[in-house]
């Protein structure tokens, strides 16, 4: 019973969408979907990315999963939507080809780490933290005090290490020298047209252009082949509430600021 099911899938184009900040929930959903694409033996994958990036580890795990899928012979084409920046770029360069709109926002190759120094505010309202710690740096980025010089040096070394991993992945994925990548990987963003000139993308076009390219790479008929969706986020009754999307974006921004404070991020934060 399994054999004909897989044979049918071999003629299908898979599609996976990565939308919004990349965190653990996105990583779990996308990696599971990539595994399903591999099991169904789809010959090609259209990876739609509309994301400002996210956490380092989650972006790396999706990147690695795409690499494993390509090693099985699946042709992967990434399509950049409104924005595919920072961690979105890291995920995208795992694809064989990248297609971006001329006006897509991309780039922002770099690492950011932010904490909150609330010491003056806490002093004014009479709140004082009492800290007992096992080591000198255990309370690094604590909100009740400023960083020391040694702590800043330590965190800069962490950021530099993560940045080096990012540059290496972009250079390998795009066939560029690391020195060339470092020349433009200073956190700036680019339009899709600028990214084409830099070698970050292969062609300009919309998602349908990327779909047709994926079909051609896999020997499928672009005029007859439509993508089969994998890993689509589940929707509940909450999706019917008016204004829910705006509230969800506000909630995402708040969680981003609170939960990710103190973490190195591959994230475009304008």
Coordinates of C-alpha atoms in Angstrom, one line a residue:
X1 CA 0.0 0.0 0.0
X2 CA 2.9 2.4 0.6
X3 CA 4.6 1.9 -2.8
X4 CA 2.0 3.6 -5.0
X5 CA 1.5 6.4 -2.5
X6 CA 5.2 7.2 -2.7
X7 CA 5.2 6.8 -6.4
X8 CA 2.5 9.5 -6.7
X9 CA 4.4 11.8 -4.4
X10 CA 7.5 11.6 -6.6
X11 CA 5.6 13.6 -9.1
X12 CA 4.6 16.3 -6.6
X13 CA 6.2 19.7 -5.7
X14 CA 6.2 20.3 -2.0
X15 CA 5.8 23.7 -0.4
X16 CA 6.7 24.8 3.1
X17 CA 6.1 28.4 4.4
X18 CA 8.2 30.1 7.1
X19 CA 6.4 33.2 8.2
X20 CA 7.1 35.4 11.2
X21 CA 10.0 35.2 13.7
X22 CA 11.9 31.9 13.7
X23 CA 11.7 30.4 17.2
X24 CA 11.1 26.9 18.7
X25 CA 7.5 26.6 17.4
X26 CA 8.5 27.4 13.8
X27 CA 11.5 25.1 14.0
X28 CA 9.5 22.2 15.3
X29 CA 6.8 22.7 12.6
X30 CA 9.3 23.2 9.7
X31 CA 11.7 20.4 10.6
X32 CA 8.8 18.0 10.9
X33 CA 7.4 19.1 7.5
X34 CA 10.9 18.7 5.9
X35 CA 11.0 15.1 7.3
X36 CA 7.6 14.4 5.8
X37 CA 8.7 15.8 2.4
X38 CA 11.7 13.4 2.6
X39 CA 9.5 10.4 3.5
X40 CA 7.1 11.2 0.7
X41 CA 10.1 11.4 -1.7
X42 CA 8.9 14.6 -3.3
X43 CA 11.5 15.6 -6.0
X44 CA 11.4 19.3 -5.3
X45 CA 10.5 21.8 -2.5
X46 CA 9.4 25.4 -2.8
X47 CA 10.4 27.1 0.4
X48 CA 8.5 30.3 0.9
X49 CA 10.2 32.6 3.5
X50 CA 8.6 35.8 4.9
X51 CA 10.6 36.3 8.1
X52 CA 12.8 38.8 9.8
X53 CA 14.8 36.0 11.3
X54 CA 15.0 34.8 14.9
X55 CA 17.0 32.6 17.3
X56 CA 20.4 31.3 16.3
X57 CA 19.9 27.6 17.2
X58 CA 16.4 27.3 15.6
X59 CA 17.6 28.8 12.4
X60 CA 20.6 26.5 12.3
X61 CA 18.4 23.4 12.8
X62 CA 16.2 24.3 9.9
X63 CA 19.3 25.0 7.8
X64 CA 20.7 21.6 8.7
X65 CA 17.3 19.8 7.9
X66 CA 17.2 21.4 4.5
X67 CA 20.7 20.2 3.8
X68 CA 19.7 16.6 4.7
X69 CA 16.8 16.9 2.4
X70 CA 19.0 18.1 -0.5
X71 CA 21.4 15.2 0.2
X72 CA 18.5 12.8 -0.5
X73 CA 18.2 14.4 -4.0
X74 CA 15.3 16.9 -3.4
X75 CA 15.8 20.1 -5.4
X76 CA 15.1 23.1 -3.1
X77 CA 14.2 26.6 -4.3
X78 CA 13.7 29.4 -1.8
X79 CA 11.2 32.3 -2.5
X80 CA 11.8 35.5 -0.5
X81 CA 8.5 37.4 0.2
X82 CA 8.1 40.8 1.8
X83 CA 11.1 40.2 4.0
X84 CA 13.7 37.5 4.4
X85 CA 16.4 38.9 6.6
X86 CA 19.0 37.8 9.1
X87 CA 17.9 34.2 10.2
X88 CA 15.7 34.1 7.1
X89 CA 18.8 34.5 5.0
X90 CA 20.5 31.8 7.0
X91 CA 17.7 29.4 6.3
X92 CA 17.4 30.5 2.6
X93 CA 21.1 29.9 1.7
X94 CA 20.5 26.2 2.4
X95 CA 18.5 26.1 -0.7
X96 CA 19.9 25.3 -4.1
X97 CA 18.5 28.5 -5.7
X98 CA 16.9 31.7 -4.3
X99 CA 14.4 33.8 -6.0
X100 CA 13.4 37.2 -4.5
X101 CA 11.1 40.0 -5.5
X102 CA 12.9 43.1 -6.6
X103 CA 11.6 44.9 -3.6
X104 CA 12.0 42.1 -1.0
X105 CA 13.9 43.2 2.1
X106 CA 16.8 40.9 2.8
X107 CA 20.3 40.9 4.2
X108 CA 20.7 42.1 7.8
X109 CA 23.5 39.5 8.1
X110 CA 24.7 39.8 11.7
X111 CA 24.0 39.1 15.3
X112 CA 22.3 41.2 17.9
X113 CA 22.1 40.7 21.7
X114 CA 20.2 43.1 23.9
X115 CA 19.5 43.5 27.6
X116 CA 17.7 46.0 29.6
X117 CA 19.4 48.3 32.1
X118 CA 16.6 49.4 34.5
X119 CA 18.9 50.4 37.3
X120 CA 17.9 54.1 37.4
X121 CA 14.2 53.3 37.2
X122 CA 14.5 50.7 39.9
X123 CA 16.4 53.2 42.1
X124 CA 13.7 55.8 41.7
X125 CA 10.9 53.5 42.7
X126 CA 12.9 52.0 45.6
X127 CA 13.4 48.5 44.3
X128 CA 16.8 46.8 44.9
X129 CA 17.8 43.3 43.8
X130 CA 19.7 41.0 46.1
X131 CA 21.8 38.5 44.1
X132 CA 23.6 35.4 45.3
X133 CA 25.6 33.7 42.4
X134 CA 28.0 30.8 41.9
X135 CA 30.3 32.6 39.5
X136 CA 31.4 36.0 38.5
X137 CA 29.3 36.1 35.3
X138 CA 26.2 34.2 36.4
X139 CA 24.1 37.4 36.5
X140 CA 25.4 38.9 33.3
X141 CA 22.8 41.2 31.6
X142 CA 20.9 41.5 34.9
X143 CA 18.4 44.4 34.5
X144 CA 19.4 46.1 37.8
X145 CA 22.9 47.1 36.8
X146 CA 25.1 48.1 33.8
X147 CA 27.5 45.8 32.1
X148 CA 31.1 45.7 33.4
X149 CA 33.9 46.1 30.8
X150 CA 34.8 42.4 31.3
X151 CA 31.2 41.3 30.7
X152 CA 31.0 43.4 27.5
X153 CA 34.2 41.8 26.2
X154 CA 32.8 38.3 27.0
X155 CA 29.5 39.0 25.2
X156 CA 31.3 40.5 22.2
X157 CA 33.3 37.3 21.9
X158 CA 30.1 35.3 21.9
X159 CA 28.6 37.5 19.2
X160 CA 31.7 37.3 17.1
X161 CA 31.6 33.5 17.2
X162 CA 28.0 33.4 16.1
X163 CA 28.7 36.0 13.4
X164 CA 31.5 33.9 12.1
X165 CA 29.1 30.9 11.8
X166 CA 26.6 33.0 9.9
X167 CA 29.3 34.3 7.4
X168 CA 30.6 30.8 6.8
X169 CA 27.1 29.5 6.1
X170 CA 26.3 32.3 3.6
X171 CA 29.7 31.9 1.9
X172 CA 29.2 28.1 1.5
X173 CA 25.6 28.4 0.4
X174 CA 26.1 31.1 -2.1
X175 CA 29.6 30.1 -3.4
X176 CA 31.2 33.2 -2.2
X177 CA 34.5 33.9 -0.4
X178 CA 34.1 34.7 3.3
X179 CA 36.0 38.0 2.8
X180 CA 33.4 39.0 0.1
X181 CA 30.6 38.2 2.5
X182 CA 32.1 40.1 5.3
X183 CA 32.3 43.1 3.0
X184 CA 28.5 43.5 3.0
X185 CA 27.5 41.5 6.1
X186 CA 27.5 44.4 8.5
X187 CA 23.9 44.3 9.4
X188 CA 22.6 46.4 6.5
X189 CA 19.5 45.4 4.6
X190 CA 19.2 45.2 0.8
X191 CA 16.4 45.1 -1.7
X192 CA 16.1 42.0 -3.8
X193 CA 17.6 43.8 -6.7
X194 CA 20.6 44.8 -4.7
X195 CA 20.9 41.2 -3.3
X196 CA 21.1 39.9 -6.9
X197 CA 24.1 42.2 -7.6
X198 CA 25.8 40.9 -4.5
X199 CA 25.2 37.2 -5.3
X200 CA 22.8 36.7 -2.3
X201 CA 20.0 35.6 -4.7
X202 CA 19.9 33.9 -8.1
X203 CA 17.0 35.6 -9.8
X204 CA 14.3 38.2 -9.4
X205 CA 10.7 37.1 -9.5
X206 CA 7.6 36.2 -7.5
X207 CA 6.6 33.0 -5.9
X208 CA 5.3 31.6 -9.1
X209 CA 8.7 32.2 -10.7
X210 CA 10.3 30.2 -7.9
X211 CA 7.7 27.4 -8.3
X212 CA 8.4 27.1 -12.0
X213 CA 12.2 27.0 -11.4
X214 CA 11.8 24.2 -8.8
X215 CA 9.7 22.3 -11.3
X216 CA 12.3 22.7 -14.0
X217 CA 15.1 21.6 -11.8
X218 CA 13.2 18.4 -10.9
X219 CA 12.0 17.6 -14.4
X220 CA 8.3 18.4 -13.6
X221 CA 5.9 20.2 -15.9
X222 CA 5.7 23.8 -14.6
X223 CA 2.3 24.3 -16.4
X224 CA 0.7 21.4 -14.7
X225 CA 2.4 21.0 -11.4
X226 CA 0.9 22.7 -8.3
X227 CA 2.5 22.6 -4.9
X228 CA 1.4 20.3 -2.1
X229 CA 1.5 22.1 1.2
X230 CA 3.4 20.6 4.2
X231 CA 3.6 21.9 7.7
X232 CA 0.7 24.3 7.5
X233 CA 0.1 26.0 10.9
X234 CA -3.1 24.8 12.6
X235 CA -5.9 27.3 13.1
X236 CA -8.3 27.3 15.9
X237 CA -11.5 29.2 16.7
X238 CA -9.4 32.2 17.7
X239 CA -8.7 32.9 14.1
X240 CA -12.4 34.0 13.7
X241 CA -12.1 36.8 16.3
X242 CA -12.1 40.3 14.6
X243 CA -8.7 42.1 15.1
X244 CA -7.0 38.9 16.1
X245 CA -4.1 39.3 13.6
X246 CA -3.2 42.7 15.0
X247 CA -3.3 41.4 18.6
X248 CA -1.2 38.4 17.6
X249 CA 1.4 40.7 16.1
X250 CA 1.4 42.8 19.2
X251 CA 1.8 39.7 21.3
X252 CA 4.6 38.4 19.2
X253 CA 6.5 41.7 19.6
X254 CA 6.0 41.7 23.3
X255 CA 7.2 38.1 23.6
X256 CA 10.1 38.8 21.4
X257 CA 11.2 41.7 23.7
X258 CA 10.7 39.8 27.0
X259 CA 11.6 36.2 26.1
X260 CA 14.5 36.8 23.8
X261 CA 16.2 39.6 25.8
X262 CA 19.7 38.4 26.5
X263 CA 19.8 35.9 23.6
X264 CA 22.0 36.2 20.6
X265 CA 19.6 36.7 17.7
X266 CA 19.9 36.5 13.9
X267 CA 17.0 39.0 13.7
X268 CA 16.3 42.2 11.7
X269 CA 15.1 44.7 14.3
X270 CA 14.5 48.1 12.7

